[in-house]
């Protein structure tokens, strides 16, 4: 996975919007699951698909161990 801080800097330099999801966000996992399904249908890069799958697994594991809510 690319360095998220570097990605945010690049977005800011280009005035490109970005979106950040936190592990504690009750809506994050469903959003990532939907994104993952879209990636599988539209992207041919197997490494990118695997990266999104790993992120989804991390969010799922976190949600099983922590209390979820809308973050501050």
PDB file of N, CA and C in Angstrom:
ATOM      1  N   UNK A   1       0.843  -1.182   0.000  1.00  0.00           N
ATOM      2  CA  UNK A   1       0.000   0.000   0.000  1.00  0.00           C
ATOM      3  C   UNK A   1       0.880   1.234   0.000  1.00  0.00           C
ATOM      4  N   UNK A   2       0.475   2.199  -0.754  1.00  0.00           N
ATOM      5  CA  UNK A   2       1.222   3.445  -0.827  1.00  0.00           C
ATOM      6  C   UNK A   2       1.140   4.180   0.508  1.00  0.00           C
ATOM      7  N   UNK A   3       2.092   5.059   0.718  1.00  0.00           N
ATOM      8  CA  UNK A   3       2.122   5.863   1.924  1.00  0.00           C
ATOM      9  C   UNK A   3       0.937   6.829   1.916  1.00  0.00           C
ATOM     10  N   UNK A   4      -0.002   6.686   2.856  1.00  0.00           N
ATOM     11  CA  UNK A   4      -1.199   7.541   2.824  1.00  0.00           C
ATOM     12  C   UNK A   4      -0.877   9.021   3.023  1.00  0.00           C
ATOM     13  N   UNK A   5       0.135   9.330   3.808  1.00  0.00           N
ATOM     14  CA  UNK A   5       0.491  10.732   4.010  1.00  0.00           C
ATOM     15  C   UNK A   5       0.986  11.336   2.702  1.00  0.00           C
ATOM     16  N   UNK A   6       1.799  10.581   1.978  1.00  0.00           N
ATOM     17  CA  UNK A   6       2.285  11.047   0.679  1.00  0.00           C
ATOM     18  C   UNK A   6       1.128  11.199  -0.303  1.00  0.00           C
ATOM     19  N   UNK A   7       0.186  10.280  -0.278  1.00  0.00           N
ATOM     20  CA  UNK A   7      -0.961  10.360  -1.180  1.00  0.00           C
ATOM     21  C   UNK A   7      -1.792  11.611  -0.886  1.00  0.00           C
ATOM     22  N   UNK A   8      -1.989  11.921   0.394  1.00  0.00           N
ATOM     23  CA  UNK A   8      -2.750  13.115   0.773  1.00  0.00           C
ATOM     24  C   UNK A   8      -2.017  14.368   0.312  1.00  0.00           C
ATOM     25  N   UNK A   9      -0.693  14.401   0.490  1.00  0.00           N
ATOM     26  CA  UNK A   9       0.097  15.547   0.024  1.00  0.00           C
ATOM     27  C   UNK A   9      -0.061  15.734  -1.484  1.00  0.00           C
ATOM     28  N   UNK A  10       0.002  14.622  -2.228  1.00  0.00           N
ATOM     29  CA  UNK A  10      -0.143  14.710  -3.676  1.00  0.00           C
ATOM     30  C   UNK A  10      -1.528  15.228  -4.056  1.00  0.00           C
ATOM     31  N   UNK A  11      -2.547  14.773  -3.360  1.00  0.00           N
ATOM     32  CA  UNK A  11      -3.903  15.250  -3.627  1.00  0.00           C
ATOM     33  C   UNK A  11      -4.009  16.742  -3.344  1.00  0.00           C
ATOM     34  N   UNK A  12      -3.444  17.179  -2.233  1.00  0.00           N
ATOM     35  CA  UNK A  12      -3.489  18.599  -1.890  1.00  0.00           C
ATOM     36  C   UNK A  12      -2.771  19.447  -2.939  1.00  0.00           C
ATOM     37  N   UNK A  13      -1.633  18.966  -3.415  1.00  0.00           N
ATOM     38  CA  UNK A  13      -0.877  19.698  -4.433  1.00  0.00           C
ATOM     39  C   UNK A  13      -1.670  19.843  -5.727  1.00  0.00           C
ATOM     40  N   UNK A  14      -2.463  18.847  -6.052  1.00  0.00           N
ATOM     41  CA  UNK A  14      -3.241  18.848  -7.297  1.00  0.00           C
ATOM     42  C   UNK A  14      -4.662  19.376  -7.098  1.00  0.00           C
ATOM     43  N   UNK A  15      -4.971  19.766  -5.869  1.00  0.00           N
ATOM     44  CA  UNK A  15      -6.325  20.197  -5.528  1.00  0.00           C
ATOM     45  C   UNK A  15      -7.341  19.104  -5.873  1.00  0.00           C
ATOM     46  N   UNK A  16      -6.917  17.868  -5.624  1.00  0.00           N
ATOM     47  CA  UNK A  16      -7.742  16.683  -5.899  1.00  0.00           C
ATOM     48  C   UNK A  16      -8.427  16.246  -4.606  1.00  0.00           C
ATOM     49  N   UNK A  17      -9.737  15.986  -4.646  1.00  0.00           N
ATOM     50  CA  UNK A  17     -10.403  15.536  -3.418  1.00  0.00           C
ATOM     51  C   UNK A  17      -9.952  14.134  -3.016  1.00  0.00           C
ATOM     52  N   UNK A  18     -10.036  13.849  -1.747  1.00  0.00           N
ATOM     53  CA  UNK A  18      -9.740  12.517  -1.220  1.00  0.00           C
ATOM     54  C   UNK A  18     -10.689  12.244  -0.074  1.00  0.00           C
ATOM     55  N   UNK A  19     -10.745  10.983   0.345  1.00  0.00           N
ATOM     56  CA  UNK A  19     -11.687  10.551   1.365  1.00  0.00           C
ATOM     57  C   UNK A  19     -10.971   9.579   2.282  1.00  0.00           C
ATOM     58  N   UNK A  20     -11.090   9.769   3.584  1.00  0.00           N
ATOM     59  CA  UNK A  20     -10.393   8.951   4.571  1.00  0.00           C
ATOM     60  C   UNK A  20     -11.414   8.208   5.428  1.00  0.00           C
ATOM     61  N   UNK A  21     -11.193   6.918   5.630  1.00  0.00           N
ATOM     62  CA  UNK A  21     -12.037   6.112   6.512  1.00  0.00           C
ATOM     63  C   UNK A  21     -11.218   5.650   7.703  1.00  0.00           C
ATOM     64  N   UNK A  22     -11.799   5.761   8.877  1.00  0.00           N
ATOM     65  CA  UNK A  22     -11.130   5.314  10.099  1.00  0.00           C
ATOM     66  C   UNK A  22     -11.690   3.961  10.524  1.00  0.00           C
ATOM     67  N   UNK A  23     -10.863   3.184  11.213  1.00  0.00           N
ATOM     68  CA  UNK A  23     -11.263   1.864  11.670  1.00  0.00           C
ATOM     69  C   UNK A  23     -12.470   1.885  12.593  1.00  0.00           C
ATOM     70  N   UNK A  24     -12.623   2.919  13.396  1.00  0.00           N
ATOM     71  CA  UNK A  24     -13.724   2.982  14.353  1.00  0.00           C
ATOM     72  C   UNK A  24     -15.054   3.410  13.726  1.00  0.00           C
ATOM     73  N   UNK A  25     -15.020   3.845  12.477  1.00  0.00           N
ATOM     74  CA  UNK A  25     -16.223   4.341  11.810  1.00  0.00           C
ATOM     75  C   UNK A  25     -17.170   3.186  11.506  1.00  0.00           C
ATOM     76  N   UNK A  26     -18.371   3.261  12.039  1.00  0.00           N
ATOM     77  CA  UNK A  26     -19.355   2.187  11.874  1.00  0.00           C
ATOM     78  C   UNK A  26     -19.739   1.987  10.402  1.00  0.00           C
ATOM     79  N   UNK A  27     -19.541   2.994   9.574  1.00  0.00           N
ATOM     80  CA  UNK A  27     -19.894   2.904   8.154  1.00  0.00           C
ATOM     81  C   UNK A  27     -18.717   2.506   7.269  1.00  0.00           C
ATOM     82  N   UNK A  28     -17.526   2.428   7.825  1.00  0.00           N
ATOM     83  CA  UNK A  28     -16.323   2.190   7.018  1.00  0.00           C
ATOM     84  C   UNK A  28     -16.316   0.808   6.366  1.00  0.00           C
ATOM     85  N   UNK A  29     -16.555  -0.233   7.129  1.00  0.00           N
ATOM     86  CA  UNK A  29     -16.482  -1.584   6.568  1.00  0.00           C
ATOM     87  C   UNK A  29     -17.488  -1.785   5.435  1.00  0.00           C
ATOM     88  N   UNK A  30     -18.761  -1.404   5.601  1.00  0.00           N
ATOM     89  CA  UNK A  30     -19.672  -1.558   4.466  1.00  0.00           C
ATOM     90  C   UNK A  30     -19.236  -0.755   3.236  1.00  0.00           C
ATOM     91  N   UNK A  31     -18.659   0.411   3.455  1.00  0.00           N
ATOM     92  CA  UNK A  31     -18.179   1.215   2.327  1.00  0.00           C
ATOM     93  C   UNK A  31     -17.018   0.509   1.617  1.00  0.00           C
ATOM     94  N   UNK A  32     -16.110  -0.050   2.386  1.00  0.00           N
ATOM     95  CA  UNK A  32     -14.964  -0.754   1.800  1.00  0.00           C
ATOM     96  C   UNK A  32     -15.421  -2.026   1.092  1.00  0.00           C
ATOM     97  N   UNK A  33     -16.378  -2.724   1.652  1.00  0.00           N
ATOM     98  CA  UNK A  33     -16.901  -3.929   1.001  1.00  0.00           C
ATOM     99  C   UNK A  33     -17.519  -3.594  -0.359  1.00  0.00           C
ATOM    100  N   UNK A  34     -18.247  -2.494  -0.417  1.00  0.00           N
ATOM    101  CA  UNK A  34     -18.837  -2.065  -1.686  1.00  0.00           C
ATOM    102  C   UNK A  34     -17.749  -1.663  -2.674  1.00  0.00           C
ATOM    103  N   UNK A  35     -16.754  -0.921  -2.189  1.00  0.00           N
ATOM    104  CA  UNK A  35     -15.639  -0.518  -3.040  1.00  0.00           C
ATOM    105  C   UNK A  35     -14.908  -1.756  -3.583  1.00  0.00           C
ATOM    106  N   UNK A  36     -14.681  -2.729  -2.717  1.00  0.00           N
ATOM    107  CA  UNK A  36     -14.006  -3.965  -3.106  1.00  0.00           C
ATOM    108  C   UNK A  36     -14.757  -4.672  -4.238  1.00  0.00           C
ATOM    109  N   UNK A  37     -16.068  -4.757  -4.129  1.00  0.00           N
ATOM    110  CA  UNK A  37     -16.860  -5.408  -5.182  1.00  0.00           C
ATOM    111  C   UNK A  37     -16.713  -4.655  -6.509  1.00  0.00           C
ATOM    112  N   UNK A  38     -16.709  -3.337  -6.441  1.00  0.00           N
ATOM    113  CA  UNK A  38     -16.526  -2.540  -7.657  1.00  0.00           C
ATOM    114  C   UNK A  38     -15.132  -2.732  -8.237  1.00  0.00           C
ATOM    115  N   UNK A  39     -14.130  -2.772  -7.385  1.00  0.00           N
ATOM    116  CA  UNK A  39     -12.751  -2.985  -7.851  1.00  0.00           C
ATOM    117  C   UNK A  39     -12.649  -4.342  -8.546  1.00  0.00           C
ATOM    118  N   UNK A  40     -13.211  -5.382  -7.942  1.00  0.00           N
ATOM    119  CA  UNK A  40     -13.140  -6.713  -8.561  1.00  0.00           C
ATOM    120  C   UNK A  40     -13.769  -6.723  -9.951  1.00  0.00           C
ATOM    121  N   UNK A  41     -14.818  -5.914 -10.143  1.00  0.00           N
ATOM    122  CA  UNK A  41     -15.519  -5.889 -11.429  1.00  0.00           C
ATOM    123  C   UNK A  41     -14.875  -4.978 -12.469  1.00  0.00           C
ATOM    124  N   UNK A  42     -14.046  -4.030 -12.029  1.00  0.00           N
ATOM    125  CA  UNK A  42     -13.563  -3.017 -12.962  1.00  0.00           C
ATOM    126  C   UNK A  42     -12.045  -2.918 -13.098  1.00  0.00           C
ATOM    127  N   UNK A  43     -11.299  -3.594 -12.232  1.00  0.00           N
ATOM    128  CA  UNK A  43      -9.840  -3.460 -12.226  1.00  0.00           C
ATOM    129  C   UNK A  43      -9.211  -4.818 -12.546  1.00  0.00           C
ATOM    130  N   UNK A  44      -8.218  -4.797 -13.408  1.00  0.00           N
ATOM    131  CA  UNK A  44      -7.533  -6.040 -13.792  1.00  0.00           C
ATOM    132  C   UNK A  44      -6.240  -6.271 -13.029  1.00  0.00           C
ATOM    133  N   UNK A  45      -5.865  -5.356 -12.167  1.00  0.00           N
ATOM    134  CA  UNK A  45      -4.610  -5.455 -11.424  1.00  0.00           C
ATOM    135  C   UNK A  45      -4.829  -6.318 -10.170  1.00  0.00           C
ATOM    136  N   UNK A  46      -4.354  -7.551 -10.201  1.00  0.00           N
ATOM    137  CA  UNK A  46      -4.588  -8.486  -9.098  1.00  0.00           C
ATOM    138  C   UNK A  46      -3.949  -8.012  -7.791  1.00  0.00           C
ATOM    139  N   UNK A  47      -2.806  -7.322  -7.890  1.00  0.00           N
ATOM    140  CA  UNK A  47      -2.173  -6.817  -6.653  1.00  0.00           C
ATOM    141  C   UNK A  47      -3.024  -5.732  -6.001  1.00  0.00           C
ATOM    142  N   UNK A  48      -3.607  -4.865  -6.806  1.00  0.00           N
ATOM    143  CA  UNK A  48      -4.480  -3.824  -6.259  1.00  0.00           C
ATOM    144  C   UNK A  48      -5.700  -4.459  -5.603  1.00  0.00           C
ATOM    145  N   UNK A  49      -6.277  -5.441  -6.246  1.00  0.00           N
ATOM    146  CA  UNK A  49      -7.438  -6.151  -5.691  1.00  0.00           C
ATOM    147  C   UNK A  49      -7.064  -6.796  -4.361  1.00  0.00           C
ATOM    148  N   UNK A  50      -5.896  -7.428  -4.297  1.00  0.00           N
ATOM    149  CA  UNK A  50      -5.437  -8.057  -3.055  1.00  0.00           C
ATOM    150  C   UNK A  50      -5.203  -7.021  -1.958  1.00  0.00           C
ATOM    151  N   UNK A  51      -4.681  -5.849  -2.321  1.00  0.00           N
ATOM    152  CA  UNK A  51      -4.464  -4.793  -1.332  1.00  0.00           C
ATOM    153  C   UNK A  51      -5.791  -4.336  -0.723  1.00  0.00           C
ATOM    154  N   UNK A  52      -6.794  -4.164  -1.563  1.00  0.00           N
ATOM    155  CA  UNK A  52      -8.105  -3.741  -1.060  1.00  0.00           C
ATOM    156  C   UNK A  52      -8.701  -4.843  -0.201  1.00  0.00           C
ATOM    157  N   UNK A  53      -8.521  -6.093  -0.589  1.00  0.00           N
ATOM    158  CA  UNK A  53      -9.017  -7.219   0.205  1.00  0.00           C
ATOM    159  C   UNK A  53      -8.349  -7.244   1.586  1.00  0.00           C
ATOM    160  N   UNK A  54      -7.052  -6.983   1.636  1.00  0.00           N
ATOM    161  CA  UNK A  54      -6.339  -6.946   2.918  1.00  0.00           C
ATOM    162  C   UNK A  54      -6.836  -5.792   3.797  1.00  0.00           C
ATOM    163  N   UNK A  55      -7.053  -4.648   3.189  1.00  0.00           N
ATOM    164  CA  UNK A  55      -7.601  -3.514   3.944  1.00  0.00           C
ATOM    165  C   UNK A  55      -8.964  -3.880   4.508  1.00  0.00           C
ATOM    166  N   UNK A  56      -9.791  -4.510   3.697  1.00  0.00           N
ATOM    167  CA  UNK A  56     -11.122  -4.928   4.135  1.00  0.00           C
ATOM    168  C   UNK A  56     -11.012  -5.907   5.307  1.00  0.00           C
ATOM    169  N   UNK A  57     -10.090  -6.846   5.225  1.00  0.00           N
ATOM    170  CA  UNK A  57      -9.891  -7.805   6.317  1.00  0.00           C
ATOM    171  C   UNK A  57      -9.444  -7.100   7.592  1.00  0.00           C
ATOM    172  N   UNK A  58      -8.552  -6.118   7.454  1.00  0.00           N
ATOM    173  CA  UNK A  58      -8.097  -5.361   8.624  1.00  0.00           C
ATOM    174  C   UNK A  58      -9.260  -4.610   9.274  1.00  0.00           C
ATOM    175  N   UNK A  59     -10.078  -3.960   8.468  1.00  0.00           N
ATOM    176  CA  UNK A  59     -11.226  -3.238   9.010  1.00  0.00           C
ATOM    177  C   UNK A  59     -12.214  -4.204   9.664  1.00  0.00           C
ATOM    178  N   UNK A  60     -12.413  -5.363   9.054  1.00  0.00           N
ATOM    179  CA  UNK A  60     -13.336  -6.356   9.631  1.00  0.00           C
ATOM    180  C   UNK A  60     -12.820  -6.839  10.984  1.00  0.00           C
ATOM    181  N   UNK A  61     -11.538  -7.149  11.065  1.00  0.00           N
ATOM    182  CA  UNK A  61     -10.950  -7.617  12.327  1.00  0.00           C
ATOM    183  C   UNK A  61     -11.048  -6.529  13.391  1.00  0.00           C
ATOM    184  N   UNK A  62     -10.761  -5.304  13.012  1.00  0.00           N
ATOM    185  CA  UNK A  62     -10.842  -4.192  13.966  1.00  0.00           C
ATOM    186  C   UNK A  62     -12.268  -4.043  14.488  1.00  0.00           C
ATOM    187  N   UNK A  63     -13.246  -4.143  13.583  1.00  0.00           N
ATOM    188  CA  UNK A  63     -14.642  -3.963  13.993  1.00  0.00           C
ATOM    189  C   UNK A  63     -15.119  -5.068  14.927  1.00  0.00           C
ATOM    190  N   UNK A  64     -14.500  -6.224  14.849  1.00  0.00           N
ATOM    191  CA  UNK A  64     -14.876  -7.329  15.727  1.00  0.00           C
ATOM    192  C   UNK A  64     -14.285  -7.170  17.121  1.00  0.00           C
ATOM    193  N   UNK A  65     -13.236  -6.348  17.251  1.00  0.00           N
ATOM    194  CA  UNK A  65     -12.549  -6.184  18.532  1.00  0.00           C
ATOM    195  C   UNK A  65     -12.863  -4.871  19.233  1.00  0.00           C
ATOM    196  N   UNK A  66     -13.341  -3.881  18.502  1.00  0.00           N
ATOM    197  CA  UNK A  66     -13.533  -2.549  19.052  1.00  0.00           C
ATOM    198  C   UNK A  66     -14.995  -2.121  18.950  1.00  0.00           C
ATOM    199  N   UNK A  67     -15.357  -1.177  19.795  1.00  0.00           N
ATOM    200  CA  UNK A  67     -16.692  -0.589  19.720  1.00  0.00           C
ATOM    201  C   UNK A  67     -16.717   0.396  18.554  1.00  0.00           C
ATOM    202  N   UNK A  68     -17.678   0.258  17.695  1.00  0.00           N
ATOM    203  CA  UNK A  68     -17.755   1.078  16.505  1.00  0.00           C
ATOM    204  C   UNK A  68     -18.720   2.247  16.738  1.00  0.00           C
ATOM    205  N   UNK A  69     -18.418   3.372  16.107  1.00  0.00           N
ATOM    206  CA  UNK A  69     -19.287   4.552  16.163  1.00  0.00           C
ATOM    207  C   UNK A  69     -18.876   5.504  15.055  1.00  0.00           C
ATOM    208  N   UNK A  70     -19.638   6.553  14.870  1.00  0.00           N
ATOM    209  CA  UNK A  70     -19.228   7.593  13.944  1.00  0.00           C
ATOM    210  C   UNK A  70     -18.086   8.346  14.627  1.00  0.00           C
ATOM    211  N   UNK A  71     -16.912   8.447  13.984  1.00  0.00           N
ATOM    212  CA  UNK A  71     -15.778   9.084  14.647  1.00  0.00           C
ATOM    213  C   UNK A  71     -15.980  10.579  14.825  1.00  0.00           C
ATOM    214  N   UNK A  72     -15.215  11.121  15.770  1.00  0.00           N
ATOM    215  CA  UNK A  72     -15.268  12.564  16.038  1.00  0.00           C
ATOM    216  C   UNK A  72     -14.765  13.350  14.859  1.00  0.00           C
TER     217      UNK A  72
END
